[in-house]
mmCIF file of C-alpha atoms in Angstrom:
data_model
loop_
_atom_site.group_PDB
_atom_site.id
_atom_site.type_symbol
_atom_site.label_atom_id
_atom_site.label_comp_id
_atom_site.label_asym_id
_atom_site.label_seq_id
_atom_site.Cartn_x
_atom_site.Cartn_y
_atom_site.Cartn_z
ATOM 1 C CA MET P 99 127.525 123.056 105.280
ATOM 2 C CA ALA P 100 124.183 124.789 104.614
ATOM 3 C CA ALA P 101 124.201 123.545 100.989
ATOM 4 C CA ASN P 102 124.702 119.950 102.162
ATOM 5 C CA ASN P 103 121.994 120.335 104.790
ATOM 6 C CA ASN P 104 119.662 121.827 102.152
ATOM 7 C CA THR P 105 120.434 118.942 99.833
ATOM 8 C CA GLU P 106 119.436 116.501 102.562
ATOM 9 C CA ILE P 107 116.278 118.465 103.396
ATOM 10 C CA LEU P 108 115.256 118.340 99.724
ATOM 11 C CA ARG P 109 116.082 114.644 99.499
ATOM 12 C CA MET P 110 113.911 113.827 102.522
ATOM 13 C CA HIS P 111 111.125 116.044 101.164
ATOM 14 C CA GLY P 112 111.232 114.147 97.892
ATOM 15 C CA LEU P 113 111.057 110.793 99.713
ATOM 16 C CA ALA P 114 108.041 111.987 101.726
ATOM 17 C CA LEU P 115 106.206 113.189 98.608
ATOM 18 C CA ASP P 116 106.980 109.898 96.865
ATOM 19 C CA PHE P 117 105.746 107.905 99.901
ATOM 20 C CA PHE P 118 102.454 109.780 99.979
ATOM 21 C CA SER P 119 102.159 109.568 96.174
ATOM 22 C CA ALA P 120 102.471 105.804 96.301
ATOM 23 C CA GLY P 121 99.506 105.724 98.644
ATOM 24 C CA VAL P 122 97.401 108.052 96.501
ATOM 25 C CA HIS P 123 98.062 105.915 93.432
ATOM 26 C CA ALA P 124 97.099 102.757 95.361
ATOM 27 C CA VAL P 125 93.653 104.042 96.485
ATOM 28 C CA ARG P 126 90.931 101.905 94.912
ATOM 29 C CA ASP P 127 87.732 103.547 93.707
ATOM 30 C CA ASP P 128 85.815 102.014 96.635
ATOM 31 C CA GLN P 129 88.279 103.346 99.254
ATOM 32 C CA TRP P 130 87.890 107.141 98.914
ATOM 33 C CA ASP P 131 85.254 107.230 101.679
ATOM 34 C CA ALA P 132 87.124 104.784 103.959
ATOM 35 C CA PRO P 133 88.119 105.970 107.472
ATOM 36 C CA THR P 134 91.700 106.903 108.322
ATOM 37 C CA PRO P 135 93.700 107.068 111.583
ATOM 38 C CA ASP P 136 92.778 110.775 111.505
ATOM 39 C CA THR P 137 89.364 110.038 112.963
ATOM 40 C CA GLU P 138 87.669 113.071 111.452
ATOM 41 C CA TRP P 139 88.886 112.351 107.896
ATOM 42 C CA SER P 140 88.047 109.906 105.168
ATOM 43 C CA VAL P 141 90.729 108.907 102.646
ATOM 44 C CA ARG P 142 89.424 111.636 100.335
ATOM 45 C CA ASP P 143 89.575 114.221 103.139
ATOM 46 C CA LEU P 144 93.131 113.188 103.979
ATOM 47 C CA VAL P 145 94.289 113.447 100.367
ATOM 48 C CA ASN P 146 92.520 116.788 99.992
ATOM 49 C CA HIS P 147 94.311 118.053 103.110
ATOM 50 C CA LEU P 148 97.686 117.126 101.662
ATOM 51 C CA VAL P 149 96.798 118.626 98.272
ATOM 52 C CA VAL P 150 95.852 121.893 99.985
ATOM 53 C CA GLU P 151 99.118 121.864 101.947
ATOM 54 C CA GLN P 152 101.021 121.500 98.658
ATOM 55 C CA LEU P 153 99.008 124.212 96.902
ATOM 56 C CA TRP P 154 100.142 126.725 99.520
ATOM 57 C CA VAL P 155 103.838 126.170 98.827
ATOM 58 C CA PRO P 156 104.329 127.943 95.478
ATOM 59 C CA PRO P 157 102.659 131.223 96.484
ATOM 60 C CA LEU P 158 104.360 131.286 99.900
ATOM 61 C CA VAL P 159 107.822 130.080 98.861
ATOM 62 C CA ARG P 160 108.180 131.119 95.235
ATOM 63 C CA ASP P 161 106.048 134.269 95.254
ATOM 64 C CA GLY P 162 106.721 135.456 98.824
ATOM 65 C CA LYS P 163 103.012 135.995 99.558
ATOM 66 C CA THR P 164 101.462 136.109 102.993
ATOM 67 C CA ILE P 165 98.580 133.941 104.191
ATOM 68 C CA ALA P 166 96.311 136.982 103.930
ATOM 69 C CA GLN P 167 97.386 137.642 100.337
ATOM 70 C CA VAL P 168 96.567 134.078 99.329
ATOM 71 C CA GLY P 169 93.258 134.243 101.176
ATOM 72 C CA ASP P 170 90.705 131.466 100.940
ATOM 73 C CA VAL P 171 91.516 130.323 97.408
ATOM 74 C CA PHE P 172 92.461 126.814 98.665
ATOM 75 C CA ASP P 173 89.491 126.328 100.993
ATOM 76 C CA GLY P 174 87.153 123.391 100.402
ATOM 77 C CA ASP P 175 87.485 120.433 98.102
ATOM 78 C CA GLN P 176 90.387 120.767 95.663
ATOM 79 C CA LEU P 177 90.282 117.203 94.307
ATOM 80 C CA GLY P 178 87.318 117.469 91.956
ATOM 81 C CA ASP P 179 86.816 114.359 89.827
ATOM 82 C CA ASP P 180 90.543 113.651 89.454
ATOM 83 C CA PRO P 181 92.052 113.240 92.956
ATOM 84 C CA VAL P 182 95.141 111.365 91.766
ATOM 85 C CA GLY P 183 95.961 113.818 88.983
ATOM 86 C CA THR P 184 95.298 116.753 91.282
ATOM 87 C CA TRP P 185 97.702 115.322 93.872
ATOM 88 C CA ASP P 186 100.378 114.646 91.246
ATOM 89 C CA ARG P 187 100.212 118.203 89.900
ATOM 90 C CA ALA P 188 100.241 119.784 93.378
ATOM 91 C CA ALA P 189 103.138 117.608 94.538
ATOM 92 C CA GLU P 190 105.252 118.437 91.476
ATOM 93 C CA GLU P 191 104.617 122.166 91.870
ATOM 94 C CA THR P 192 105.642 121.945 95.517
ATOM 95 C CA ARG P 193 108.774 119.986 94.658
ATOM 96 C CA ALA P 194 109.692 122.554 91.969
ATOM 97 C CA ALA P 195 109.080 125.532 94.297
ATOM 98 C CA PHE P 196 111.305 124.142 97.060
ATOM 99 C CA GLN P 197 114.023 123.169 94.559
ATOM 100 C CA GLU P 198 114.329 126.632 93.018
ATOM 101 C CA PRO P 199 117.760 128.162 93.744
ATOM 102 C CA GLY P 200 117.630 130.009 97.065
ATOM 103 C CA ALA P 201 114.132 128.781 97.988
ATOM 104 C CA LEU P 202 115.259 127.199 101.255
ATOM 105 C CA ASP P 203 117.047 130.388 102.270
ATOM 106 C CA ARG P 204 113.975 132.595 101.777
ATOM 107 C CA ILE P 205 111.733 133.698 104.632
ATOM 108 C CA VAL P 206 108.257 132.251 104.330
ATOM 109 C CA HIS P 207 105.302 134.052 105.901
ATOM 110 C CA LEU P 208 103.403 131.294 107.713
ATOM 111 C CA SER P 209 100.345 131.696 109.939
ATOM 112 C CA TYR P 210 102.334 131.410 113.170
ATOM 113 C CA ALA P 211 105.624 133.156 112.216
ATOM 114 C CA ASP P 212 108.022 134.146 109.508
ATOM 115 C CA THR P 213 110.048 130.964 108.957
ATOM 116 C CA PRO P 214 113.092 130.009 106.864
ATOM 117 C CA GLY P 215 112.175 128.031 103.754
ATOM 118 C CA ALA P 216 114.334 125.109 104.949
ATOM 119 C CA ALA P 217 112.314 124.832 108.174
ATOM 120 C CA TYR P 218 109.032 125.005 106.267
ATOM 121 C CA CYS P 219 110.252 122.283 103.881
ATOM 122 C CA ALA P 220 111.237 120.080 106.846
ATOM 123 C CA GLN P 221 107.775 120.581 108.386
ATOM 124 C CA MET P 222 106.116 119.702 105.090
ATOM 125 C CA THR P 223 108.315 116.571 104.931
ATOM 126 C CA THR P 224 107.104 115.430 108.336
ATOM 127 C CA ASP P 225 103.502 116.162 107.404
ATOM 128 C CA ALA P 226 103.680 114.118 104.207
ATOM 129 C CA ALA P 227 105.542 111.265 105.905
ATOM 130 C CA VAL P 228 103.077 110.877 108.780
ATOM 131 C CA HIS P 229 100.041 111.330 106.597
ATOM 132 C CA GLY P 230 101.563 108.869 104.151
ATOM 133 C CA TRP P 231 101.469 106.318 106.943
ATOM 134 C CA ASP P 232 97.871 107.326 107.730
ATOM 135 C CA LEU P 233 96.906 106.770 104.107
ATOM 136 C CA ALA P 234 98.742 103.460 103.863
ATOM 137 C CA ARG P 235 97.079 102.248 107.049
ATOM 138 C CA ALA P 236 93.650 103.318 105.760
ATOM 139 C CA ILE P 237 93.925 101.502 102.428
ATOM 140 C CA GLY P 238 95.984 98.463 103.487
ATOM 141 C CA ALA P 239 99.138 99.493 101.589
ATOM 142 C CA ASP P 240 102.799 99.203 102.664
ATOM 143 C CA GLU P 241 103.199 101.383 105.765
ATOM 144 C CA ARG P 242 107.015 101.353 105.876
ATOM 145 C CA MET P 243 108.516 104.797 105.273
ATOM 146 C CA PRO P 244 111.547 105.025 102.984
ATOM 147 C CA ASP P 245 114.935 104.614 104.695
ATOM 148 C CA GLY P 246 115.917 107.640 106.765
ATOM 149 C CA LEU P 247 112.589 109.434 106.421
ATOM 150 C CA ALA P 248 111.156 108.559 109.851
ATOM 151 C CA GLY P 249 114.399 109.531 111.574
ATOM 152 C CA ALA P 250 114.488 112.894 109.788
ATOM 153 C CA ALA P 251 110.845 113.559 110.625
ATOM 154 C CA LEU P 252 111.372 112.536 114.231
ATOM 155 C CA ARG P 253 114.322 114.955 114.586
ATOM 156 C CA GLU P 254 112.207 117.693 113.010
ATOM 157 C CA VAL P 255 109.113 117.273 115.182
ATOM 158 C CA LYS P 256 110.653 116.486 118.591
ATOM 159 C CA PRO P 257 111.447 120.099 119.559
ATOM 160 C CA TYR P 258 107.814 121.204 119.199
ATOM 161 C CA ALA P 259 105.908 117.933 119.612
ATOM 162 C CA SER P 260 104.648 118.733 123.105
ATOM 163 C CA GLY P 261 102.677 121.690 121.740
ATOM 164 C CA LEU P 262 100.984 119.739 118.970
ATOM 165 C CA HIS P 263 98.507 117.933 121.193
ATOM 166 C CA LYS P 264 97.626 121.241 122.868
ATOM 167 C CA SER P 265 96.730 122.632 119.421
ATOM 168 C CA GLY P 266 93.821 120.213 119.233
ATOM 169 C CA LEU P 267 95.037 118.959 115.857
ATOM 170 C CA PHE P 268 96.814 115.861 117.216
ATOM 171 C CA ALA P 269 95.869 113.062 119.567
ATOM 172 C CA PRO P 270 97.913 112.775 122.768
ATOM 173 C CA PRO P 271 101.258 110.976 122.434
ATOM 174 C CA VAL P 272 101.260 107.227 122.893
ATOM 175 C CA PRO P 273 104.147 105.574 124.784
ATOM 176 C CA PRO P 274 106.257 103.653 122.254
ATOM 177 C CA PRO P 275 107.094 100.018 123.015
ATOM 178 C CA PRO P 276 110.593 99.182 124.296
ATOM 179 C CA GLY P 277 113.128 99.071 121.464
ATOM 180 C CA ALA P 278 110.839 100.958 119.067
ATOM 181 C CA ASP P 279 112.349 102.059 115.759
ATOM 182 C CA ASP P 280 112.256 105.675 114.556
ATOM 183 C CA GLN P 281 109.034 105.193 112.613
ATOM 184 C CA THR P 282 107.198 103.777 115.627
ATOM 185 C CA LYS P 283 108.572 106.543 117.876
ATOM 186 C CA LEU P 284 107.478 109.189 115.371
ATOM 187 C CA LEU P 285 103.973 107.807 115.027
ATOM 188 C CA CYS P 286 103.527 107.360 118.776
ATOM 189 C CA LEU P 287 104.800 110.889 119.425
ATOM 190 C CA LEU P 288 102.065 112.188 117.107
ATOM 191 C CA GLY P 289 99.291 110.166 118.699
ATOM 192 C CA ARG P 290 99.180 107.244 116.276
ATOM 193 C CA LYS P 291 98.952 103.624 117.341
ATOM 194 C CA PRO P 292 101.161 101.659 114.952
#
């Protein structure tokens, strides 16, 4: 059962990375400074945030390091003059780290708790999916998440969604319209206005 669940976790993670990648590859040169639904971030800031999130995965998952051991190496701008290439490399390293045999069964030392690799991967999936929508909205690309991704992300985030707004990192939830699909429910839960 765990192997099948892990297979599905990795499949959803791959879909989320691919969704965000499609957005990164669609950014025009004149859009990097454009605003995003994350009101504090430009397109470049958003992509840099996701790159940094990916850069943390290999040392935490593959190498078993703590946040303190990694330190501030990923602070600041990581995109340089090649944001697309930087994203592609970071995403592939993340994908490879999570796909290593046993990676999802390892304990990962995150800032808030020691967490199973599978749970960390599911959180990273949700992060990439929602920010993929943010990016698509910002640049006028296709906002539709791949089949099944929104439902998986919604199941992942629901148990702790109420605490996200309190963290100050998310806008308050927005009531979804009647008959909303999983993607709309997910986005509304995380303070987006689809």
